[in-house]
Structure formats: C-alpha cells, structure tokens
C-alpha positions as a Python dict, from the first residue, in 0.01 Angstrom:
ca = {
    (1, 'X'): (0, 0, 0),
    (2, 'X'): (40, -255, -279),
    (3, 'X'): (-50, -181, -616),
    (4, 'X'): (-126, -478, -905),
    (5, 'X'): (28, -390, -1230),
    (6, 'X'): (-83, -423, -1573),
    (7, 'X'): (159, -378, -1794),
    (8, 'X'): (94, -179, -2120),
    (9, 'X'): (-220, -47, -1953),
    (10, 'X'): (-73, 132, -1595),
    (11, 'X'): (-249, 484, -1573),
    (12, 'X'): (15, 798, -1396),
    (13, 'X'): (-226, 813, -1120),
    (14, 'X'): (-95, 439, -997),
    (15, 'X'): (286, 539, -1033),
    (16, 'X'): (183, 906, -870),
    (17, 'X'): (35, 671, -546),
    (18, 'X'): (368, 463, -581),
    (19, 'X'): (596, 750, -557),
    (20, 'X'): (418, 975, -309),
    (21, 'X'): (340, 699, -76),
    (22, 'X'): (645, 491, -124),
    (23, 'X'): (435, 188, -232),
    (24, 'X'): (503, -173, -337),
    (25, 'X'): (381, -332, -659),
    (26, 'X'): (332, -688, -793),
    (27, 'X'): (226, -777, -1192),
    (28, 'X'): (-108, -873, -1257),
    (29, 'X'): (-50, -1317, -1305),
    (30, 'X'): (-198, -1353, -1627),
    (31, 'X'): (98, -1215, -1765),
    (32, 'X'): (294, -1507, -1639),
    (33, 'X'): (240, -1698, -1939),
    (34, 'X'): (401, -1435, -2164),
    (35, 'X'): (678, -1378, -1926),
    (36, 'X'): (735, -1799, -1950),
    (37, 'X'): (684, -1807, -2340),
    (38, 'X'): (998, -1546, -2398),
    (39, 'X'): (1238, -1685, -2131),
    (40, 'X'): (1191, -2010, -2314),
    (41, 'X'): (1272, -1891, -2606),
    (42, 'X'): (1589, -1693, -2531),
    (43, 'X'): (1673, -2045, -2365),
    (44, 'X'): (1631, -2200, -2681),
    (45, 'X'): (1874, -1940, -2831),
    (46, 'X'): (2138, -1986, -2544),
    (47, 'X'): (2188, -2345, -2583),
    (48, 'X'): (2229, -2297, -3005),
    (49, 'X'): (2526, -2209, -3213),
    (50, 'X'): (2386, -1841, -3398),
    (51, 'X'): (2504, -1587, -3235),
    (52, 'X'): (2248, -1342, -3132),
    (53, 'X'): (2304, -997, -2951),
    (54, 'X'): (2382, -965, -2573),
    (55, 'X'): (2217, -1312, -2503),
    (56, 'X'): (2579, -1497, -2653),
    (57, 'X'): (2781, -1223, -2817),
    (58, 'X'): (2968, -961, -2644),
    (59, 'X'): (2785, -582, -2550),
    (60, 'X'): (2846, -272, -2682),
    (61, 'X'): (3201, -284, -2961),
    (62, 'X'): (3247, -614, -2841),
    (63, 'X'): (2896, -795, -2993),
    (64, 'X'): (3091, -940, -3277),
    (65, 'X'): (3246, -1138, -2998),
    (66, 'X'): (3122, -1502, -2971),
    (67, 'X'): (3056, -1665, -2683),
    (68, 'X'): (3033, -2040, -2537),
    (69, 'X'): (2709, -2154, -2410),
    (70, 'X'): (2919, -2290, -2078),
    (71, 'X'): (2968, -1880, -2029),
    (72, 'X'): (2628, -1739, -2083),
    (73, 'X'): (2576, -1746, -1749),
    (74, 'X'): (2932, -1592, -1642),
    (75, 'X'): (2868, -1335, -1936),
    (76, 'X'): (2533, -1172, -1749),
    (77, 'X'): (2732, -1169, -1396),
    (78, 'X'): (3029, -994, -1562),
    (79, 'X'): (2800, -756, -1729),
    (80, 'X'): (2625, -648, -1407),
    (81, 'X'): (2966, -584, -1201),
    (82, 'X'): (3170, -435, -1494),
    (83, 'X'): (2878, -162, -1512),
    (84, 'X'): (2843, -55, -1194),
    (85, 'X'): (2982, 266, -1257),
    (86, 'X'): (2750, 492, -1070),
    (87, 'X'): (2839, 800, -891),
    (88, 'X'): (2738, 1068, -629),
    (89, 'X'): (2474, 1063, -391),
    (90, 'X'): (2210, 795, -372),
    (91, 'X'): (1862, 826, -552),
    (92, 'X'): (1619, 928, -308),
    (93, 'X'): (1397, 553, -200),
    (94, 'X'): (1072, 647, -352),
    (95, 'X'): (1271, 745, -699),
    (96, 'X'): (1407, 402, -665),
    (97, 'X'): (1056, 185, -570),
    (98, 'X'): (916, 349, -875),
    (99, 'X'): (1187, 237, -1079),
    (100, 'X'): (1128, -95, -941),
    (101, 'X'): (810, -92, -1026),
    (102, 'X'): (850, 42, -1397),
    (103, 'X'): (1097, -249, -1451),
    (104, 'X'): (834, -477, -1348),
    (105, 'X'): (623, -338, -1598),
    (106, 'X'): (840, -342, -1882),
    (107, 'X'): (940, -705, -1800),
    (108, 'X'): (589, -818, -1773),
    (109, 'X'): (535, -779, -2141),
    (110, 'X'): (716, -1096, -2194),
    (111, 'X'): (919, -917, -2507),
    (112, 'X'): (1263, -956, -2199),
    (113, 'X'): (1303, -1313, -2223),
    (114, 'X'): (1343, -1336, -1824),
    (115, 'X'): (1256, -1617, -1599),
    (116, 'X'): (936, -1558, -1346),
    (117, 'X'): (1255, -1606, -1119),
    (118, 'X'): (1345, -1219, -1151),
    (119, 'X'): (1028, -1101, -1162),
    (120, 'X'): (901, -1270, -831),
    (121, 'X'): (1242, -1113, -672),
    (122, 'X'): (1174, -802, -769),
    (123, 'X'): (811, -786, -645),
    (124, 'X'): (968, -959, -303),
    (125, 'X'): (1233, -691, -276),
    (126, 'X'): (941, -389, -273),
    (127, 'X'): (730, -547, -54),
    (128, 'X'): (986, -653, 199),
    (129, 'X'): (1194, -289, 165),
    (130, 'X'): (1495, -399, 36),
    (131, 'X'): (1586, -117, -186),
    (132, 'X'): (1925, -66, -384),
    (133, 'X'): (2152, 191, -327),
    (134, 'X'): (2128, 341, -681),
    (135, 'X'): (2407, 645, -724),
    (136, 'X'): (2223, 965, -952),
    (137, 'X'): (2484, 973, -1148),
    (138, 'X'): (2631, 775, -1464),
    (139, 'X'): (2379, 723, -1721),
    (140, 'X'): (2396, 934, -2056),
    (141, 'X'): (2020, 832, -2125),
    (142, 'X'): (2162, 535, -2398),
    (143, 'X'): (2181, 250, -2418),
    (144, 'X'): (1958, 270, -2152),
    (145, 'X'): (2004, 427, -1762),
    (146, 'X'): (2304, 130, -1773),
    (147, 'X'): (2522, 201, -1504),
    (148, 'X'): (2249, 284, -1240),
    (149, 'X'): (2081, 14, -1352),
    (150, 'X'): (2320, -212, -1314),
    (151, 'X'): (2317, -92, -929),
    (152, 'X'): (1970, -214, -861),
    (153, 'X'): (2058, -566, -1005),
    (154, 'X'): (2370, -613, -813),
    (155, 'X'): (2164, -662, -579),
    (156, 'X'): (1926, -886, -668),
    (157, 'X'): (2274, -1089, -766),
    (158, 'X'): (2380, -1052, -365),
    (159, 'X'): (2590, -781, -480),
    (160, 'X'): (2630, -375, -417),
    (161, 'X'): (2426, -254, -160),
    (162, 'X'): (2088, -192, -74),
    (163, 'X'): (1842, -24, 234),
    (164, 'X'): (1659, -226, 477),
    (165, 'X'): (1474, -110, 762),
    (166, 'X'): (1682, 172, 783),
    (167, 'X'): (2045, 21, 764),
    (168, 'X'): (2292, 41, 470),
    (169, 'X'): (2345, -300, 419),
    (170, 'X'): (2539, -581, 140),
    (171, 'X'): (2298, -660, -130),
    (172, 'X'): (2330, -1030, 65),
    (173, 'X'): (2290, -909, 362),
    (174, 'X'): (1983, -709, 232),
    (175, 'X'): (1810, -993, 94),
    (176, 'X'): (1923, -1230, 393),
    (177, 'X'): (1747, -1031, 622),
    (178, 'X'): (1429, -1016, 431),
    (179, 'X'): (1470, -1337, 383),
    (180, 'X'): (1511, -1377, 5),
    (181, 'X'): (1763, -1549, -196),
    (182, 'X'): (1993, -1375, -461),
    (183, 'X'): (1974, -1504, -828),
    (184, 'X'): (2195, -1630, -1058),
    (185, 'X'): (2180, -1490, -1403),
    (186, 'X'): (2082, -1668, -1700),
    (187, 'X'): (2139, -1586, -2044),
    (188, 'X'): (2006, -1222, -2156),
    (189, 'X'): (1893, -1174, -1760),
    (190, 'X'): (2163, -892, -1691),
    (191, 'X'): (2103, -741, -2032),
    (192, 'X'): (1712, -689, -1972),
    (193, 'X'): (1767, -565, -1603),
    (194, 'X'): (2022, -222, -1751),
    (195, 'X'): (1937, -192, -2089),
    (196, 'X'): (1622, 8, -2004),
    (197, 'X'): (1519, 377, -1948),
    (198, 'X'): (1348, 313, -1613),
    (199, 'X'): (1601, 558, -1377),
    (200, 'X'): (1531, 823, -1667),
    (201, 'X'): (1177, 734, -1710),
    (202, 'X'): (1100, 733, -1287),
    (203, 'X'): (1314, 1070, -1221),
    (204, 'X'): (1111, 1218, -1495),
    (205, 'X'): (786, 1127, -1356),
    (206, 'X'): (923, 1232, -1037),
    (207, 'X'): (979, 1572, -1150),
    (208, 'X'): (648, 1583, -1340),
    (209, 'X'): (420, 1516, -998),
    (210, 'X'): (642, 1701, -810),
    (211, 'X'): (586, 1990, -1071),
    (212, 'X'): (196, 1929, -1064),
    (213, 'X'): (153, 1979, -671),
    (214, 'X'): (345, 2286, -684),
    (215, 'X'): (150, 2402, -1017),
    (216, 'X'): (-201, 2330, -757),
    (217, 'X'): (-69, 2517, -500),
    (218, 'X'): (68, 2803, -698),
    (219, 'X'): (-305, 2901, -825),
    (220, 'X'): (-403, 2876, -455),
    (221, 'X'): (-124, 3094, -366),
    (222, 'X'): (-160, 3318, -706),
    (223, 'X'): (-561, 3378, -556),
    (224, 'X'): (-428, 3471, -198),
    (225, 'X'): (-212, 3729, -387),
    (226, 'X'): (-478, 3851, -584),
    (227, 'X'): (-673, 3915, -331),
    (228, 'X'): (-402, 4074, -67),
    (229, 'X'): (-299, 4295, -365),
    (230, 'X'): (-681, 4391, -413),
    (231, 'X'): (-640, 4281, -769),
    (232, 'X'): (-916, 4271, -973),
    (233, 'X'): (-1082, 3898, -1101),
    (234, 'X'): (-1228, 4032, -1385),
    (235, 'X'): (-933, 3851, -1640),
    (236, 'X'): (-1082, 3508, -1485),
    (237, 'X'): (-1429, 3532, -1632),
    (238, 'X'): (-1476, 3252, -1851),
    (239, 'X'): (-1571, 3427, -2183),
    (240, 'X'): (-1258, 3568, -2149),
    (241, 'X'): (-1099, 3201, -2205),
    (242, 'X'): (-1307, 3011, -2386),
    (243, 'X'): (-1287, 3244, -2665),
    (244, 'X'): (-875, 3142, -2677),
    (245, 'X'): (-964, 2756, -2602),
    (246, 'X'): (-707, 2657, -2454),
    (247, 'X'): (-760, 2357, -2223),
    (248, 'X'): (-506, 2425, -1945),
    (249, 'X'): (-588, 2800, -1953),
    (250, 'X'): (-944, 2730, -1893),
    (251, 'X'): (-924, 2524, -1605),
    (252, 'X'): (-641, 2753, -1421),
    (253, 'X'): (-907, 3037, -1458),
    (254, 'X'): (-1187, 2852, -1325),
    (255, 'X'): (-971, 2747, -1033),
    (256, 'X'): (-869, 3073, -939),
    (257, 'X'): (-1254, 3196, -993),
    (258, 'X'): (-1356, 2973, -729),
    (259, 'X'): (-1103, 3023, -520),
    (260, 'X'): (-1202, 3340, -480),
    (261, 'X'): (-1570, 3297, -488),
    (262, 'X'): (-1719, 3457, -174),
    (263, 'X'): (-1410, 3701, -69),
    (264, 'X'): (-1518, 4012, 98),
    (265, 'X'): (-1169, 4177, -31),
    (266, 'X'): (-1294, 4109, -396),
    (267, 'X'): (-1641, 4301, -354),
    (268, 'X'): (-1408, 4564, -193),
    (269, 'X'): (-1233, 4634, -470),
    (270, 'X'): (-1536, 4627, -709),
    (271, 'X'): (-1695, 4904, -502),
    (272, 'X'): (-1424, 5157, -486),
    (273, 'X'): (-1106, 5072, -708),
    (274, 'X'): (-987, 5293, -962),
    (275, 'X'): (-743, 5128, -1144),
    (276, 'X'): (-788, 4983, -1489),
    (277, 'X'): (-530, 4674, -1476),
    (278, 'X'): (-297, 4454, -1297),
    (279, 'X'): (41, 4356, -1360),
    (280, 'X'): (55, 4058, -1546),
    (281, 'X'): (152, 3837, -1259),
    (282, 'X'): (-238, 3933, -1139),
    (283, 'X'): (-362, 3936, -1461),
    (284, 'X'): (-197, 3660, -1690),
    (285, 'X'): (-191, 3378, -1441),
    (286, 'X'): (-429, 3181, -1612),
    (287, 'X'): (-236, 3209, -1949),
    (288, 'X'): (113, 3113, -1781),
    (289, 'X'): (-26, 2883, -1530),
    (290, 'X'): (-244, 2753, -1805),
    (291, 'X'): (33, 2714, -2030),
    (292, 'X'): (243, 2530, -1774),
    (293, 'X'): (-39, 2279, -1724),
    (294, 'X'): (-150, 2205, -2065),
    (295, 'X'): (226, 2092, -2098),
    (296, 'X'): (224, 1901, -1806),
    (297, 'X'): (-40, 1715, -1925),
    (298, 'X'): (139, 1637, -2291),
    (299, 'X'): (437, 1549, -2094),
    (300, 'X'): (195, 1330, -1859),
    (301, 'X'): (52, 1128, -2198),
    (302, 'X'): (442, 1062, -2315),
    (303, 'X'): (538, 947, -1999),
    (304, 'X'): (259, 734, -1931),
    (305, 'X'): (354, 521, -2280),
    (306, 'X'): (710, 542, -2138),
    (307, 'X'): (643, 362, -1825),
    (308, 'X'): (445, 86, -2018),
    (309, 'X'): (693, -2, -2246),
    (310, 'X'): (960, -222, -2326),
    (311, 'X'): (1317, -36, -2383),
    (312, 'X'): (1527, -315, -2337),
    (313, 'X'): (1711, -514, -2595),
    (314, 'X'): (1731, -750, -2829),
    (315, 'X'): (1311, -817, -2815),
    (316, 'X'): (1168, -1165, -2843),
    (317, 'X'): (885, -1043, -3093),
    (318, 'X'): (504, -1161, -3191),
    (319, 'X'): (696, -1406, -3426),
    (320, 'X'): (935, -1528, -3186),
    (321, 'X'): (1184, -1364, -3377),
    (322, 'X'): (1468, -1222, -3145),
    (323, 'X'): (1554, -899, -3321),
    (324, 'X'): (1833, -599, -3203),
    (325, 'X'): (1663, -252, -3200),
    (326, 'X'): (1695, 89, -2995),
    (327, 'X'): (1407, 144, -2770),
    (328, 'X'): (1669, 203, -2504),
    (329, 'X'): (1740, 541, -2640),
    (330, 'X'): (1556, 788, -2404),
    (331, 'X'): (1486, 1006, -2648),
    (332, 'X'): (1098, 1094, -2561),
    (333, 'X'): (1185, 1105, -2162),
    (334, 'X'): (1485, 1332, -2274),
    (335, 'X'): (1240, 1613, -2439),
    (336, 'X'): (968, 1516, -2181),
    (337, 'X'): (1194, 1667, -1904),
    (338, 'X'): (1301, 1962, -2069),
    (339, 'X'): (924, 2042, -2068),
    (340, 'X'): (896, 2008, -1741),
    (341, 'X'): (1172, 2229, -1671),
    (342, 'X'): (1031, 2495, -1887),
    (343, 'X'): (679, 2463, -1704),
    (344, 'X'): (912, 2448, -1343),
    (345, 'X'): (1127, 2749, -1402),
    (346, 'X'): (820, 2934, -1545),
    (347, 'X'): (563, 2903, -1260),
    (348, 'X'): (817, 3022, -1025),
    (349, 'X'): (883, 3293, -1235),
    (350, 'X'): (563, 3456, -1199),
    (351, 'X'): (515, 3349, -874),
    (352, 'X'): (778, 3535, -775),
    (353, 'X'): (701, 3848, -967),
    (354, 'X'): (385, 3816, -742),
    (355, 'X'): (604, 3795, -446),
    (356, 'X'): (789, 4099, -512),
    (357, 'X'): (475, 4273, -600),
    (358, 'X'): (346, 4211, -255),
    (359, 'X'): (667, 4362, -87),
    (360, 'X'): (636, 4697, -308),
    (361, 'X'): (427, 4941, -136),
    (362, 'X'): (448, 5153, -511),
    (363, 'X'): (257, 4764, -665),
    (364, 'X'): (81, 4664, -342),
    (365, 'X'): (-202, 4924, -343),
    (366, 'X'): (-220, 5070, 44),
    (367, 'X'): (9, 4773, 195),
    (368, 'X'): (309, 4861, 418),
    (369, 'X'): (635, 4832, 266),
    (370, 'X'): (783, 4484, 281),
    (371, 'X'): (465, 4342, 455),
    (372, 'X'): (624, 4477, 775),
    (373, 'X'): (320, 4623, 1039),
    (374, 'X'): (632, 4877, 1204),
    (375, 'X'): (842, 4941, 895),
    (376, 'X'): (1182, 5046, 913),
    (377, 'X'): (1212, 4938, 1240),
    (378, 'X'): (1122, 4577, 1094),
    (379, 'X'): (1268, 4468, 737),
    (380, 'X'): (958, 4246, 712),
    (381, 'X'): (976, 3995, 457),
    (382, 'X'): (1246, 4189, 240),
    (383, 'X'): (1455, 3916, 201),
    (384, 'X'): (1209, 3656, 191),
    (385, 'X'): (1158, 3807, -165),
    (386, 'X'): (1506, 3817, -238),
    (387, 'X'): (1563, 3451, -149),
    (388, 'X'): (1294, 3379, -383),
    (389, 'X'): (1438, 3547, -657),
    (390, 'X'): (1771, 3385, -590),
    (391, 'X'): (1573, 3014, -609),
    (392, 'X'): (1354, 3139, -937),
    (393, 'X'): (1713, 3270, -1084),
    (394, 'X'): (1875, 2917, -1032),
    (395, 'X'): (1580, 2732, -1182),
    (396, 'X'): (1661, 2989, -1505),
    (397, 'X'): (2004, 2819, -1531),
    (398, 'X'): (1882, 2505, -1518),
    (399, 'X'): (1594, 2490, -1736),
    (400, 'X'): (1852, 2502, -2045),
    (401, 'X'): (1753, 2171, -2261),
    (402, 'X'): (1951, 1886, -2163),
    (403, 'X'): (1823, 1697, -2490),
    (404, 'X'): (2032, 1870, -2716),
    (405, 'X'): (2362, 1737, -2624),
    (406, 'X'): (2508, 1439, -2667),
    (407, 'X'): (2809, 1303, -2706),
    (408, 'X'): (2977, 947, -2837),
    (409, 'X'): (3043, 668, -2608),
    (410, 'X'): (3164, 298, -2617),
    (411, 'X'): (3424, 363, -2869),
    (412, 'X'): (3159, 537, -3058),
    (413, 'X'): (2908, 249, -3090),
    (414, 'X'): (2668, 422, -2950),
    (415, 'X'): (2750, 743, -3066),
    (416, 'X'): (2454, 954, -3007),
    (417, 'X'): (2290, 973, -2682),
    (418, 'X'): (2025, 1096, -2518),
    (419, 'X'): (2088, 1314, -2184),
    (420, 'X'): (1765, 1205, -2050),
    (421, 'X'): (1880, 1108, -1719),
    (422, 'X'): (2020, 1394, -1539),
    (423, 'X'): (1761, 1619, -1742),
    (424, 'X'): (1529, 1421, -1542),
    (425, 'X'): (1734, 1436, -1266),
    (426, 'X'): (1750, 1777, -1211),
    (427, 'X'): (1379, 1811, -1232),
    (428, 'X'): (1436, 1741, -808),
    (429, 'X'): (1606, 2042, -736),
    (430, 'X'): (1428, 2243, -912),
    (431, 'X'): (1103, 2161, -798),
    (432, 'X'): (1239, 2167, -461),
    (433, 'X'): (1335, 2545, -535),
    (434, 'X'): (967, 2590, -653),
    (435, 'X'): (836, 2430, -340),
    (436, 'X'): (1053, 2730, -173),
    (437, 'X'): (888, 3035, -396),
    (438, 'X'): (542, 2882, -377),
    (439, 'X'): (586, 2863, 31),
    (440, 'X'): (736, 3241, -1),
    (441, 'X'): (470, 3383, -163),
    (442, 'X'): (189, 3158, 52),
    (443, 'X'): (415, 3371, 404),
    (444, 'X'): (372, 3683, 196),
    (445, 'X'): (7, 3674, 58),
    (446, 'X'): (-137, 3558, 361),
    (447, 'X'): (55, 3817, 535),
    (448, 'X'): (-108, 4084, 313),
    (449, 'X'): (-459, 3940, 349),
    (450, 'X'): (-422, 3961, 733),
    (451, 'X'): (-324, 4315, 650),
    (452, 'X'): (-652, 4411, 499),
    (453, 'X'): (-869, 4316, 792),
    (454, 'X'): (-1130, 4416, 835),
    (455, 'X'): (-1216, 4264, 488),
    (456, 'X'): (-1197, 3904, 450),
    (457, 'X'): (-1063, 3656, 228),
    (458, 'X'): (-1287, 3378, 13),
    (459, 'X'): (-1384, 3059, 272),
    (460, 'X'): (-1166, 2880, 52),
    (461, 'X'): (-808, 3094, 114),
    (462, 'X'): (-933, 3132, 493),
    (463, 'X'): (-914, 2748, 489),
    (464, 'X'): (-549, 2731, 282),
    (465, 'X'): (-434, 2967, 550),
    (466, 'X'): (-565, 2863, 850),
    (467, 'X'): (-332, 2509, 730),
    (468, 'X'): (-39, 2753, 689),
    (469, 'X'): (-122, 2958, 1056),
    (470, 'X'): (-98, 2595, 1231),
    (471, 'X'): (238, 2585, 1187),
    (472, 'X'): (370, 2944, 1097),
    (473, 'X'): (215, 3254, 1288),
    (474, 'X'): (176, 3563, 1123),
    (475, 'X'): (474, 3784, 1108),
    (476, 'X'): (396, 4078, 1385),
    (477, 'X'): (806, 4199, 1414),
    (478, 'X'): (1103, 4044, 1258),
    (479, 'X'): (1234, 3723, 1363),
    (480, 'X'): (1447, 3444, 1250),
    (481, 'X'): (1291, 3388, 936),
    (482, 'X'): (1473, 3037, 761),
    (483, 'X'): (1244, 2841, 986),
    (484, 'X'): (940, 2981, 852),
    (485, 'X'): (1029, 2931, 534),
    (486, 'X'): (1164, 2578, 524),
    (487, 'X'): (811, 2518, 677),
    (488, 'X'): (638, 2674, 425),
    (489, 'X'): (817, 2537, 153),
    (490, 'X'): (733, 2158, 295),
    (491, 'X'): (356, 2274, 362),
    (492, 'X'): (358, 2296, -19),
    (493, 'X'): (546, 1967, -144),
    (494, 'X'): (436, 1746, 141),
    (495, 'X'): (61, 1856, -34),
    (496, 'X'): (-98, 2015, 310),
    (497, 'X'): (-154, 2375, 121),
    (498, 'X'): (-325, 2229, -147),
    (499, 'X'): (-522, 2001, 52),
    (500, 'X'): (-666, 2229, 243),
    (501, 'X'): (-877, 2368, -48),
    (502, 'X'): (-1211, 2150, -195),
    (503, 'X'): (-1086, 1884, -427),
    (504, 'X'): (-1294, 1930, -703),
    (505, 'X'): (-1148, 2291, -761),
    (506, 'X'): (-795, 2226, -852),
    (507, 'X'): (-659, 2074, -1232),
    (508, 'X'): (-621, 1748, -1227),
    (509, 'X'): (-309, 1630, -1414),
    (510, 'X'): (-508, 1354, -1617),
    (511, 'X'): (-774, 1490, -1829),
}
C-alpha cells in the first residue's frame, strides 16, 4: 500500500494506514517546485562568503565556527557520523516507515533547502524496504530526535545499517540490493535530515493509535462486563450525558448503549434486580472512557499539525530569507505524550477494577468465585486478575510526565530540552500492558456471560466473543493460563476484538 503525501495537509487517518499496515509513501509532485526553489537557494548561500547557520558554520557551540565552501560538503558527512550516538534496541519497522514518511512531509514544504535527490531516496528506500536500523534511545527531544536521526541518514549516505527483506544488512549493502545508490551530502543536507522531531513525533503517534484501538475495545469489553456482572445500563441513557456535554463522554455512552442493545441479560436484570447502583467501574465508564477519548482526540489535532510541519533548521522563508529558529524543540509532542499516558494508564485502571470485580463473588452478583465452574478445586482466573493489576500498576509508574524535565546539553547551548522522545517512547510498553488488561478482562467477562446461560448476551458481544472463542475456549478447569492470555492480549492490538463489532458503533478518533 502506497500512500501520496501532501504536505501541510496529511490527515492521522493516512499515517494510522502507514503505521498499522507498514505502508510506503511518496510526496504529491507539485511540490517539486518548492522543494527545487529552496535547495537553490541554500546553494546560493554555500558558494558565498556570510556565514549562515549549519549550512557553513559549525553546529551546536561550535556555529561561530567558519567554514570553507571546499568543506560544505565534508561538514554534512561529518555531521551525520559524529551523531550517531544511538543506543539500545532497534525501533520497531513500522515506527521507523512512519518516520520516513513524516520526514518526507516536512521536507516537501520546500522551507529544508534539500535537493529532489534526497527526497526521491527516501521515497525509493520505503517502497523497496530498506529500512534503517534506528536505536530507541539517544534523543533528549532538542534540537531535534538528532542522534536517531542521524541513524536513518547514515544510511541513505551508505552508512550504519539498515533491514532488507529480512536481513540486517550495511546501509550499502541495503541500498545495493534494492538497487539504489547512496548520496553524497550537500550543504545543509545532513542538518535537515536530524534536526527534526520526526522519531518523537512518529513514536507519539504510535502510542496515540495504539491507545485508540485499545480505548475501542475497552468499551466492548467494559459492555461484556456489564452485562456478566448484571449491571444495570441505566447511567448510559443519553439525557444523562448530554446534560454534561461532553463530546467524548457522549459517544462512549452511546457505544456502550448499543452494544448492549438487544441482550437478554439486560432485560434480566430490569425484571428482578434489587440493587440501586454499580460500582463506578459499571457505572462511570462513560465519564472515564469519555474523558480518555476526548483527550485523545486533542492530542490527535496537535499531532496532526506536528506531522505537517517543518522542525528543522535554519528555514529558507516566504522571502527567501534563511533565518535560525527553534521549531526543533519538541515541546508540543513532549506534552502530547504525557496525555496519552494519562488516558493509557487510566483506561486500564478501570478496566481492571472491572476485572477484579468479575473475580469477587461479594461484587459479581450470583457468579462463582474467581470465574471458576468447580471452585476451590480450580483457582479460576485468580491470577489472571492479579497479573492485570501488576500491568495496570506499572503503567502508574510510568505515566509520570516526562515533559517536565530537562536538562542542559552541548555545553549548555541548548540548555533546555524537551524529553519528548522517550515520553513518546514509552507510550509502546504501555499500551502493550493495556493490550494485556483489555485481553484479561475480554477472558474474564466472556467467561461470566457464559456463566449466566441461560440468558444471553446483546448480538453484538455474542459476535466480539465468538472472535475471542476461535482462538481461546472457555475456561471449564484450570489450565496453563499465559497462553490464553498472550492470545487475548494480541486479539485486542492486532484489532480482531474490535472488529468483530459493527463499525459504525465505536468512536472514531477524528471527529
């Protein structure tokens, strides 16, 4: 799949396809004439005596450094291998083609000064699967993701390493095979490649559609619990919500309404039930869910911008001016991830309180303790609920703001940074622990609605688990249990749970 990118005007719902699908991505042409216009001018620069930022000074403390026009060239090559710094494990390929692709779009502006020369290599590189080997680790969020960066164009200099078809190759090697040729820097060319936030800006988007998928399938999940706990759906009526107003709140109530819609359980309840409320983890999903969605979606909106802009530096501007700014500081993608974090850590939070509802025959109203049909003699899914407390207790610890530290680098030059990169960063763990409680509680609510049969579920929740019974039976004695739920926990980020549901019921991210 091949997308054609319009930079300034790329919607999330192009870099969601990119990352989920692992897609490639060329620019839209008519932006070749901009692209042309400000690599002529930085030309025009490079071959003058006034010395103008990164393009024939020095980086960093060393700008006030002149240098020759005869090392321009040398300068850019110098700059690439002197700041390939990165450590730790490589970034996982589809974090990487979307950074690929974001770079594209900030180039394509034509504010980067590049040749069409790096541009065409990049595009060739996605759609022949030559990937750089970019380690997670390195960037402080400013002056841009640098030393990761600098990683991905190594190898579009022959340099570092990159994947291809499955083999850990040379960056020349790479390219060989795919038949491409390395390039060799011109002036500014090195600096536009690192000085950007696109590692920062991809993890971060990353992290926001893993966060979304899980958000879906937690209010498909949250109904199957409502309905195996007999809860009552009365807090989802729509008055209820519309008199607060709040955007996310309503649409997470009107999921879980139709969800619902048609369960035998639910009219079971209405004829016979004596209690007045829920817990809040029945009750108050659609003002937590809500909540975590309506922030989403602002995070959505500032990441969105971020991907269409240009955070490199110096800019070639309307004027033709070439002026020094900061748009490499990833100050918006910083805060943007701590949000996500905060929605991450808090949907698994009341997930999981749902969870250990479920398991609590004093909370579960007539189910067996544990979920287990022979208890005592079977521990059921006991520790099921305690693994997903461990995995909702580490997303606690990690959802502290990364944004509010900083400290001075390059001999204090740049002397407040951002943090943006491993906030974003970290956004993959934790939604991979929130894949794990949202495929918990999926084993343990479907569990209890198999428990209340007779009664049925809604046509809806029959369909989400019939998609989880293809692959996980229903527990009838204990038995090895990791299986099940590394299985459930990919049913949920791999988007079968969620897909198994009608489209039209779940919240969109884009509104």
């Amino acid at each position: 799949m091949s997308f054609v990118l319009s930079p300034g005007a790329v919607k999330l719902a192009t870099l969601a396809d990119i990352y989920w699908n692992s897609g490639s991505a060329r620019l839209d042409p008519t932006f070749d004439a901009a692209i042309e216009k400000g690599a002529a001018r930085i030309a025009e620069i490079a071959a003058g005596n006034e010395p103008i930022y990164g393009i024939n000074t020095g980086f960093g403390k060393l700008a006030s450094i002149k240098i020759d026009a005869a090392d321009v060239a040398t300068l850019q090559r110098n700059l690439i291998l002197s700041h390939c710094c990165g450590v730790g494990a490589p970034l996982p390929e589809n974090v990487v083609r979307l950074i690929m692709a974001l770079k594209l779009i900030s180039l394509g502006r034509g504010a980067s000064g590049v040749r069409l020369e790096l541009v065409r290599l990049i595009e060739a590189m996605l759609e022949q699967g030559v990937i750089p080997i970019i380690p997670e680790k390195g960037s402080v969020g400013a002056s841009g993701d640098l030393a990761p960066l600098a990683h991905f164009a190594a190898v579009m200099m022959g340099q570092g390493e990159a994947s291809f078809s499955g083999e850990t190759l040379s960056g020349g090697e790479a390219l060989r095979r795919a038949g491409l040729k390395p390039v060799v820097l011109a002036a500014k060319e090195g600096l536009a490649l690192i000085n950007g936030t696109q590692v920062s800006t991809a993890l971060a988007l990353a992290g926001l559609f893993r966060a979304h998928r899980a958000a879906q399938a937690a209010l498909i999940t949250g109904a199957m619990s409502t309905d195996a706990a007999m809860g009552s759906s009365a807090p989802f009526h729509p008055d209820i919500h519309t008199l607060r107003g709040h955007r996310g709140q309503i649409d997470t109530a009107a999921a879980l309404r139709a969800l619902l819609a048609g369960s035998v359980i639910r009219e079971s309840h209405l004829q016979g039930d004596e209690r007045v409320q829920d817990p809040y983890c029945i009750r108050c999903q659609p003002q937590v869910d809500g909540a975590c969605l309506d922030l989403l979606r602002s995070v959505g909106r500032t990441l969105e911008i971020e991907a269409n802009a240009v955070t490199d530096n110096p800019l070639v501007l309307s004027d033709n001016s070439v002026v020094s700014g900061g748009n490499f500081h990833a100050e918006p993608v910083a805060f943007a991830a701590d949000q996500i974090a905060l929605a991450v850590c808090e949907i698994g939070a009341i997930a999981q309180r749902r969870i250990a509802l479920l398991v609590d025959p004093a909370l579960s109203y007539g189910l067996p303790p544990f979920l287990a049909k022979k208890p005592g003699l079977n521990s059921g899914m006991m520790i099921a609920e305690v693994t997903s407390a461990a995995l909702m207790s580490e997303n606690k610890q990690m959802s502290h703001p990364a944004s509010v530290d900083s400290t001075p680098t390059s001999a204090n030059q740049e002397d407040h940074v951002s943090m943006a990169c491993h906030g974003a960063r970290r956004l993959l763990a934790m939604t991979e622990n929130l894949f794990g409680i949202i495929g918990i509680e999926a084993l343990a609510a479907a569990q209890g609605v198999d428990l209340r049969a007779p009664l049925t579920t809604s046509p809806q929740l029959t369909s989400a688990i019939a998609a989880l019974r293809t692959e996980i039976p229903a527990l009838e004695e204990d038995r090895y249990m990791a299986g099940d739920l590394k299985t459930a926990a990919r049913l949920v980020a791999d988007g079968i749970l969620h897909s198994a549901v009608s489209p039209d019921i779940l919240p969109a991210l884009e509104i």
